[in-house]
Structure formats: structure tokens, C-alpha cells
mmCIF file of C-alpha atoms in Angstrom:
data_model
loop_
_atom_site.group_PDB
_atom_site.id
_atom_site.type_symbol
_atom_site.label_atom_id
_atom_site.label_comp_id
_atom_site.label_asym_id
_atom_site.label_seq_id
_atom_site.Cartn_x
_atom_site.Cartn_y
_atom_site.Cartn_z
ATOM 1 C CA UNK A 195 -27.680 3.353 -13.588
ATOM 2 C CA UNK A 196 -26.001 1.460 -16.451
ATOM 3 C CA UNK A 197 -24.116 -1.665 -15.491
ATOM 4 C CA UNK A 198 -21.229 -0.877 -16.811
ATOM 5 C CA UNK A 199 -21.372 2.196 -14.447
ATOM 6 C CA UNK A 200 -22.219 0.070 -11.778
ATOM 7 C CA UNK A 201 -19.835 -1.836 -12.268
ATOM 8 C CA UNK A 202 -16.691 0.848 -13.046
ATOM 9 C CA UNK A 203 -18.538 2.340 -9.459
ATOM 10 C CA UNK A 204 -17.695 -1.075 -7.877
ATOM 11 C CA UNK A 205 -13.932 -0.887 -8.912
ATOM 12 C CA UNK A 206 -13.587 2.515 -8.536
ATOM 13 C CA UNK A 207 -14.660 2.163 -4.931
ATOM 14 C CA UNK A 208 -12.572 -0.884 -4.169
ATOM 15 C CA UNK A 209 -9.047 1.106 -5.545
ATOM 16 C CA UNK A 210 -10.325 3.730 -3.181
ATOM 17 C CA UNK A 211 -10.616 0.975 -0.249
ATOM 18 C CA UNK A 212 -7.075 -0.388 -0.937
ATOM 19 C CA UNK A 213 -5.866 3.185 -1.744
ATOM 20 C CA UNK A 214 -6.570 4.154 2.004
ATOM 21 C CA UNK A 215 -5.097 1.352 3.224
ATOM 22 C CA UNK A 216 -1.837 1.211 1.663
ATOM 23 C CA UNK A 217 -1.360 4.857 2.962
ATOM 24 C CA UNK A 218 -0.734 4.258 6.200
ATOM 25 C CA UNK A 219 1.056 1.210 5.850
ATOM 26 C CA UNK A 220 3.831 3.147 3.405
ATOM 27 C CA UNK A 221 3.800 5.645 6.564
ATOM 28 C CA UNK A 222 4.612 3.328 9.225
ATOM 29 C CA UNK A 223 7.187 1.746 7.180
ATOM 30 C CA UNK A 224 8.955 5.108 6.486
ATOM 31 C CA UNK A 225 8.310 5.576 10.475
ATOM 32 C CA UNK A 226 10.069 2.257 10.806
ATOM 33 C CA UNK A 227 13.046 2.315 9.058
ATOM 34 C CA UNK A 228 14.143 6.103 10.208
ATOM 35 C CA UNK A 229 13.556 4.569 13.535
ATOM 36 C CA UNK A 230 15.872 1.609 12.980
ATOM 37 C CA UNK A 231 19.378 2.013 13.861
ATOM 38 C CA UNK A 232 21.792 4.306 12.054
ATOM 39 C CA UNK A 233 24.738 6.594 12.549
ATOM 40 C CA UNK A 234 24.318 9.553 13.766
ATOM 41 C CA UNK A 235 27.413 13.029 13.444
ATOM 42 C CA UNK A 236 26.460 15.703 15.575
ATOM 43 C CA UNK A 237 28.126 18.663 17.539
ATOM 44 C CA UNK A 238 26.909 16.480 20.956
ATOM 45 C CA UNK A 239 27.541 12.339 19.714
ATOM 46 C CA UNK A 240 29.353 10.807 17.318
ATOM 47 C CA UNK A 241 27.994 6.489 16.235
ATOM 48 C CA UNK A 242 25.252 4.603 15.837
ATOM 49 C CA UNK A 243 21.554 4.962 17.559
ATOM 50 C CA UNK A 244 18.134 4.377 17.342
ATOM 51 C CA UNK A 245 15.586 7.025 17.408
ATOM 52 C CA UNK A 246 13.509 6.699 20.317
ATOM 53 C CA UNK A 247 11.579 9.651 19.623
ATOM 54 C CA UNK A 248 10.286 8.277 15.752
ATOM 55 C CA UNK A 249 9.805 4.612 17.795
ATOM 56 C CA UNK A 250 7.448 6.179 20.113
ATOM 57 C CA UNK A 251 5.329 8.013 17.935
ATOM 58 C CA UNK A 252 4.753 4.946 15.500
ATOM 59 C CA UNK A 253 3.721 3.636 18.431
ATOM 60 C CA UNK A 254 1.499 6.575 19.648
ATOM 61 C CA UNK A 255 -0.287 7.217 16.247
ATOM 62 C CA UNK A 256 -2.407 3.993 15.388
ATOM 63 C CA UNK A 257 -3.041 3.949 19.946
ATOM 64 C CA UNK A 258 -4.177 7.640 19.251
ATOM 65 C CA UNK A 259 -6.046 6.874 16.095
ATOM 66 C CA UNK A 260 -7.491 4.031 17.865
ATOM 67 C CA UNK A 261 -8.486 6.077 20.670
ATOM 68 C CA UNK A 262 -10.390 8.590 18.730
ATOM 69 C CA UNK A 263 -12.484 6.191 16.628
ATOM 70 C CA UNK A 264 -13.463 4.760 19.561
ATOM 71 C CA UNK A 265 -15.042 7.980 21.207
ATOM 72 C CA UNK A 266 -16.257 8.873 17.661
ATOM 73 C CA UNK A 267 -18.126 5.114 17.798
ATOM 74 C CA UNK A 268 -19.410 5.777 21.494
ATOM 75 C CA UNK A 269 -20.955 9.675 20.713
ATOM 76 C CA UNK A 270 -22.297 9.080 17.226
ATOM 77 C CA UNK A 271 -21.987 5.264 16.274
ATOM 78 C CA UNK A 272 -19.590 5.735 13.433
ATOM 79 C CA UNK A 273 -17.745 3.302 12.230
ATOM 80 C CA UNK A 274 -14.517 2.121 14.042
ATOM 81 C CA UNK A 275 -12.377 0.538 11.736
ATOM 82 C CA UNK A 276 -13.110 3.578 8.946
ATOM 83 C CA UNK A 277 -12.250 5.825 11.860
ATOM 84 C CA UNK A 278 -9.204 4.153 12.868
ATOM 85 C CA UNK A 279 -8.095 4.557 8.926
ATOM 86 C CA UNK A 280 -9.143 8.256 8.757
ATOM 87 C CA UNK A 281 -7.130 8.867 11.576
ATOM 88 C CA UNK A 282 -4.381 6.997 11.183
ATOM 89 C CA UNK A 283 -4.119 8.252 7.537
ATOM 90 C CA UNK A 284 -3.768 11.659 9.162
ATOM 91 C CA UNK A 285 -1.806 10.845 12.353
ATOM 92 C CA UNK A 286 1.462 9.449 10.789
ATOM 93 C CA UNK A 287 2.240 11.959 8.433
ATOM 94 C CA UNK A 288 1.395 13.985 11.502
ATOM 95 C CA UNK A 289 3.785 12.226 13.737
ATOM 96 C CA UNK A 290 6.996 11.850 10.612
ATOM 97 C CA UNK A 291 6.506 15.969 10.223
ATOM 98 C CA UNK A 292 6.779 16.070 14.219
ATOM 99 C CA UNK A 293 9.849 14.091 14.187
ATOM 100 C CA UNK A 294 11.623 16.351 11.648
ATOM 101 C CA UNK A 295 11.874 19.149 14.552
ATOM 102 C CA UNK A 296 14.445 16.372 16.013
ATOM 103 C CA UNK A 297 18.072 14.384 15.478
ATOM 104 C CA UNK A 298 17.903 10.951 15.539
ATOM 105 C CA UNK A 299 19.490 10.902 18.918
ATOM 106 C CA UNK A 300 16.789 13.369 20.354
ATOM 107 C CA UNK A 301 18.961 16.612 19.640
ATOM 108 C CA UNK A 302 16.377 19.866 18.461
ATOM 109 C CA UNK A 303 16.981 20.926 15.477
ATOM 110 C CA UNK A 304 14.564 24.420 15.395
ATOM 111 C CA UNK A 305 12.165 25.446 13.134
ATOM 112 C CA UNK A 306 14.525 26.573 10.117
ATOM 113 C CA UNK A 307 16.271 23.008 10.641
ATOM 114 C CA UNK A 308 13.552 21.064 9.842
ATOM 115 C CA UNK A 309 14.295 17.449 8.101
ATOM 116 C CA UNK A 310 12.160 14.975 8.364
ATOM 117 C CA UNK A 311 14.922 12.289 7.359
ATOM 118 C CA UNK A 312 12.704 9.760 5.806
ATOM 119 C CA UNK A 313 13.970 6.991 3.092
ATOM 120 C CA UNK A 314 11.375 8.278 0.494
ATOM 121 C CA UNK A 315 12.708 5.250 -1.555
ATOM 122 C CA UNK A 316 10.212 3.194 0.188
ATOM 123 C CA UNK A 317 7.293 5.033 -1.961
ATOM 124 C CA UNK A 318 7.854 3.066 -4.819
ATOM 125 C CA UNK A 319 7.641 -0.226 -3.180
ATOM 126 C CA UNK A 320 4.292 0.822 -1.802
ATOM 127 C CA UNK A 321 3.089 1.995 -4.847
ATOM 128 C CA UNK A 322 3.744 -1.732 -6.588
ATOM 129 C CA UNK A 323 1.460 -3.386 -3.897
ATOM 130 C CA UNK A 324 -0.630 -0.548 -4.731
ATOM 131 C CA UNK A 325 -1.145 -1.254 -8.513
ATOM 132 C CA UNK A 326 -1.067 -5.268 -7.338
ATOM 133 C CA UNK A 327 -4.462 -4.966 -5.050
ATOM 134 C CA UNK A 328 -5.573 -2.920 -8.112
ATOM 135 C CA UNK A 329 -5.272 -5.975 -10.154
ATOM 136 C CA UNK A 330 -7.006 -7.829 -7.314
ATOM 137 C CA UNK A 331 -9.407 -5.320 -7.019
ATOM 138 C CA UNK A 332 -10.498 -5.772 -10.989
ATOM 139 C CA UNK A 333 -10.675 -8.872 -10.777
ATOM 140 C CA UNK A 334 -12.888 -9.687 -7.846
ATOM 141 C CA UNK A 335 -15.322 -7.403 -9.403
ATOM 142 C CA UNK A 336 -15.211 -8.530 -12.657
ATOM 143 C CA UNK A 337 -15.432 -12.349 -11.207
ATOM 144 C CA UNK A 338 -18.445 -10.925 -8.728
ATOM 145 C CA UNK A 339 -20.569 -10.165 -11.304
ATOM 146 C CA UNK A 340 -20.983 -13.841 -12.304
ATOM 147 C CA UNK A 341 -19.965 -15.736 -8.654
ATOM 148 C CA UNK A 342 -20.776 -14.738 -5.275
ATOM 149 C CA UNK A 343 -18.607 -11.964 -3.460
ATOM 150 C CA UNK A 344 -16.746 -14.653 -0.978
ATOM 151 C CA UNK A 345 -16.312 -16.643 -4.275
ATOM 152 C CA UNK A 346 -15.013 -13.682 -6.221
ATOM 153 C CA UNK A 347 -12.447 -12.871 -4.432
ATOM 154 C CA UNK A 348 -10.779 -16.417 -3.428
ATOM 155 C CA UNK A 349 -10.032 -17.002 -7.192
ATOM 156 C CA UNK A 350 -8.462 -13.544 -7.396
ATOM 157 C CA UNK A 351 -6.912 -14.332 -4.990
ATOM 158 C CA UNK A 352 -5.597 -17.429 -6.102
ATOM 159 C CA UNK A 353 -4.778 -16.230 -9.794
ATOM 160 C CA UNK A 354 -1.970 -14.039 -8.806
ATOM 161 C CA UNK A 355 -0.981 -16.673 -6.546
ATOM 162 C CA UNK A 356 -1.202 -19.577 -8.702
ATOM 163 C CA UNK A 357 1.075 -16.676 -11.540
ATOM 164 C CA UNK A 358 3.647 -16.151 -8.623
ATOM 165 C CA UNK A 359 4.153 -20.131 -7.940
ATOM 166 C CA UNK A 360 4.041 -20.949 -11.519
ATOM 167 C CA UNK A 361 5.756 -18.301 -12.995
ATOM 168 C CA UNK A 362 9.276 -20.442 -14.049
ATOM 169 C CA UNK A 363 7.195 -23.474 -15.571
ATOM 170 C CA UNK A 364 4.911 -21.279 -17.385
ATOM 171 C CA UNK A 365 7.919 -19.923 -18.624
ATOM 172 C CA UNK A 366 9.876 -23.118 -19.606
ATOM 173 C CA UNK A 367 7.286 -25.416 -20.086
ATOM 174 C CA UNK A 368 5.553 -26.007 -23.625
ATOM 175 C CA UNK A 369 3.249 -23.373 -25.542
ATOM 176 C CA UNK A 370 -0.310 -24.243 -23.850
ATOM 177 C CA UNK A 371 1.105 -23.475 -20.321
ATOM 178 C CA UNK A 372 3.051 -20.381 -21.254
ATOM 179 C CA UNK A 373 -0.398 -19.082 -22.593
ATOM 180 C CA UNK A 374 -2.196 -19.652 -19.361
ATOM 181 C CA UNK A 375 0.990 -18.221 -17.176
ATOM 182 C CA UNK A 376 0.644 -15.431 -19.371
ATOM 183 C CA UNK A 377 -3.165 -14.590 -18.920
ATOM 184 C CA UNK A 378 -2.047 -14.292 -15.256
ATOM 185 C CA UNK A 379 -1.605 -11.429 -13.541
ATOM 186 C CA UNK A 380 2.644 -11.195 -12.567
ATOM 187 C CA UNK A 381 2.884 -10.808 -8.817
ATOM 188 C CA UNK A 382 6.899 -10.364 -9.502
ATOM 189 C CA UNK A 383 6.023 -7.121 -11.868
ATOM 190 C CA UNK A 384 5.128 -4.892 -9.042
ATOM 191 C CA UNK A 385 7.758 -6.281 -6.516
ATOM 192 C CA UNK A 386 10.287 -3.302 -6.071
ATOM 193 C CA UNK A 387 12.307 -3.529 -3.030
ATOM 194 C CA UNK A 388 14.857 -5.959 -4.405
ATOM 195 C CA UNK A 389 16.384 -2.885 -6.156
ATOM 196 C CA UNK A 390 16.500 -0.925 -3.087
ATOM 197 C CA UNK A 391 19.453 -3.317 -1.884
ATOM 198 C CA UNK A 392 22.671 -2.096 -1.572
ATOM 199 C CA UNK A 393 21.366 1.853 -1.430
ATOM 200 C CA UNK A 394 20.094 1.315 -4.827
ATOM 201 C CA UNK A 395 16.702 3.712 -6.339
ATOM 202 C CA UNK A 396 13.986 1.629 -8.799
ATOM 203 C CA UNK A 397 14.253 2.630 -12.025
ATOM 204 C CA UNK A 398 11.184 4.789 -13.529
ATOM 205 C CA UNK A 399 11.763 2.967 -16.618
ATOM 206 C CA UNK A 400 10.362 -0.309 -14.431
ATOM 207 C CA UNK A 401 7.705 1.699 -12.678
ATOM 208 C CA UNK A 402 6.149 2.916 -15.466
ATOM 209 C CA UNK A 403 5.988 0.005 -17.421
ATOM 210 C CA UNK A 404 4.542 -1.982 -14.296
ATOM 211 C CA UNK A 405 2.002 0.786 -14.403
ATOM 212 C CA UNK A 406 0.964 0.302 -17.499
ATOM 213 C CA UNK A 407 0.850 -3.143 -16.720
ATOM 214 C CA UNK A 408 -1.548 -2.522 -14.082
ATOM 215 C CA UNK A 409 -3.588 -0.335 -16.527
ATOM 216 C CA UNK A 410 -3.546 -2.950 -19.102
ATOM 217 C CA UNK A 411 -4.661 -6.338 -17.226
ATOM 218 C CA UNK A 412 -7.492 -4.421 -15.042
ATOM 219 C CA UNK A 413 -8.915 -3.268 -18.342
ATOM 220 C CA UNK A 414 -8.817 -6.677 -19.269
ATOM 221 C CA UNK A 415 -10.113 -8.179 -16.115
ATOM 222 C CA UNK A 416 -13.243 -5.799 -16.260
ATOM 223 C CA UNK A 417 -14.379 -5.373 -20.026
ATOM 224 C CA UNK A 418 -15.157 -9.510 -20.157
ATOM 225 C CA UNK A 419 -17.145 -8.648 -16.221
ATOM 226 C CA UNK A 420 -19.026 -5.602 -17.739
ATOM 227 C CA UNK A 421 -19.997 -7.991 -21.090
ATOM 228 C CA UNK A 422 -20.997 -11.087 -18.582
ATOM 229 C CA UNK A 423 -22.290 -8.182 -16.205
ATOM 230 C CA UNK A 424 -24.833 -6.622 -18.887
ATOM 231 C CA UNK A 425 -26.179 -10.452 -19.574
ATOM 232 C CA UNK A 426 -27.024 -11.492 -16.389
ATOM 233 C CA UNK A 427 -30.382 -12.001 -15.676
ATOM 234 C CA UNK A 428 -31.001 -10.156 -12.226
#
């Protein structure tokens, strides 16, 4: 295996990692907010209410989830966090489909009435921290192939960290330090829900361009790892 391969295998595998774990978080915060207070116009009430119902399936999903990886780790030893994530991946889409049978206030809705009433707005917000652990994700592997693993990833961690800090000085100080807050990756770039104030919708304009973002700096974060990468003496 080339180790440039190895190396796109390694990031590839890491998206994959933060891909599956974003998923359910996006879910339970859907879960969350239909289950937040709201009001409610039906034929039977007439104000504001929480849905019990949604509350006590977010609940019952990751126990359930839970539950099952463990008797999956008992019979056959696999693993119980990846179970928990394989079934909690499954389990809250599961459980926001179930709810759509139902009002807010508990009222049936039937079959043909389905809605699952969910504030899809909230899938663009995930999808920013998505792209952000990309960036993470490119460049713990690209720093990994010079630094040990536990190494690697503190300074990727603290890069974005160090760009969301510094991020007004870089920008107002003098050309040397606008350079380096530059080279940084721009925590604020994938931060979306400040435009979901107020009812509001993020524009695709900003989405895409943060994508490309993303594209951009990972491709830059992992071309210098693969040259460092193919002259390391193993």
C-alpha cells in the first residue's frame, strides 16, 4: 500500500468516525427542540405544551441502544460503544418517524396524517460541526504522520482553538500575524446557528462556501502530511 493511500485511508476513516457521530447528535437535537415547548391549535386544546411523547422517546432511544449493545457485548463480545452508535444511529430516526403518528399534545393523527414536525433547520448547523471535525480530522492525520497520535491531535486541537481566540487580532494586528491567523483553520466559518435566530434559514450561499472551505484547508492540511509521510524513515 502506497503512503499516500495509507494515509487518504487514515482520513477517510476518521470523517467516517466523526460522520457517525454527528448523526445522532443532529437527531437528538431535532428530538429536543420538537420536544421543547410550543403552541399547539387543535380540534381538542388550544396554547402552549410540551410533548411528552417526543421527551420520552429521546429518552428511550440511547437507554434502548444502550441496552442492545450490551447483550450484543455479552453473546458475541462486540464492541459496546460501536454498538451503542449503530443503534442509536438507527433508533432516533426510528423514534422522530414514531412521533409523527402524534400531536404535540399526544392527540393521533392516523396514518395519512403523518408529520413528523421536526425544525429541519437544525441540519445545517450540524453539518458545519461536521465539515469542522473534518478539518480536525485532516489535520491530526497529517500532524500523526510526523508526531505521535496523542500529540497529533492536541495541536489540532489547539490550532482551531488558538484561530477562534485570535481571530480579531489576527485580523487587526500587523501583516506577520494576519498571515499566521490566516493559515488557521476559522472555527467561526462553520458556526451556523446564529442565523437561525429570529426564525431565520442559513443561506446556501454561506454553506457552500464554508464547504469549500472545508475542501480547501483539509487538502492543505494533508498534501504537506503525505510529502513528510512518504519521507519518513519507518
Amino acid at each position: 500500500v502506497k503512503r499516500g493511500a495509507f494515509l487518504a485511508g487514515a482520513f477517510a476513516g476518521s470523517c467516517a468516525a466523526v460522520a457517525a457521530l454527528v448523526w445522532p447528535v443532529a437527531w437528538t437535537a431535532l428530538l429536543a427542540c420538537r420536544t421543547a415547548e410550543s403552541y399547539v391549535q387543535t380540534d381538542l386544546y388550544v396554547g402552549t405544551c410540551r410533548d411528552a411523547l417526543c421527551g420520552w422517546l429521546s429518552v428511550c432511544a440511547p437507554v434502548a441502544s444502550l441496552a442492545l449493545a450490551a447483550y450484543r457485548n455479552a453473546r458475541s463480545g462486540a464492541r459496546l460503544g460501536l454498538r451503542f452508535f449503530w443503534w442509536f444511529a438507527l433508533l432516533a430516526p426510528a423514534a422522530a418517524a414514531f412521533a409523527g403518528f402524534f400531536v404535540r399534545d399526544g392527540s393521533w393523527l392516523g396514518l395519512s396524517g403523518w408529520d413528523p414536525a421536526l425544525d429541519w433547520r437544525l441540519a445545517v448547523p450540524a453539518l458545519g460541526v461536521l465539515m469542522q471535525l473534518f478539518v480536525f480530522a485532516a489535520a491530526s492525520v497529517s500532524l500523526a504522520a510526523v508526531l505521535p497520535p496523542a500529540a497529533a491531535a492536541v495541536f489540532s486541537l489547539l490550532m482551531p482553538a488558538f484561530g477562534f481566540f485570535a481571530a480579531g487580532l489576527c485580523a487587526s494586528g500587523a501583516l506577520p500575524l494576519r498571515a499566521v491567523g490566516a493559515l488557521l483553520p476559522d472555527t467561526q466559518a462553520f458556526w451556523f446557528a446564529d442565523f437561525l435566530a429570529g426564525g431565520g434559514r442559513v443561506p446556501a450561499g454561506d454553506a457552500i462556501l464554508s464547504a469549500a472551505y472545508c475542501a480547501a484547508w483539509c487538502g492543505a492540511a494533508l498534501i504537506p502530511g503525505c510529502i513528510l509521510f512518504g519521507k519518513r524513515d519507518l
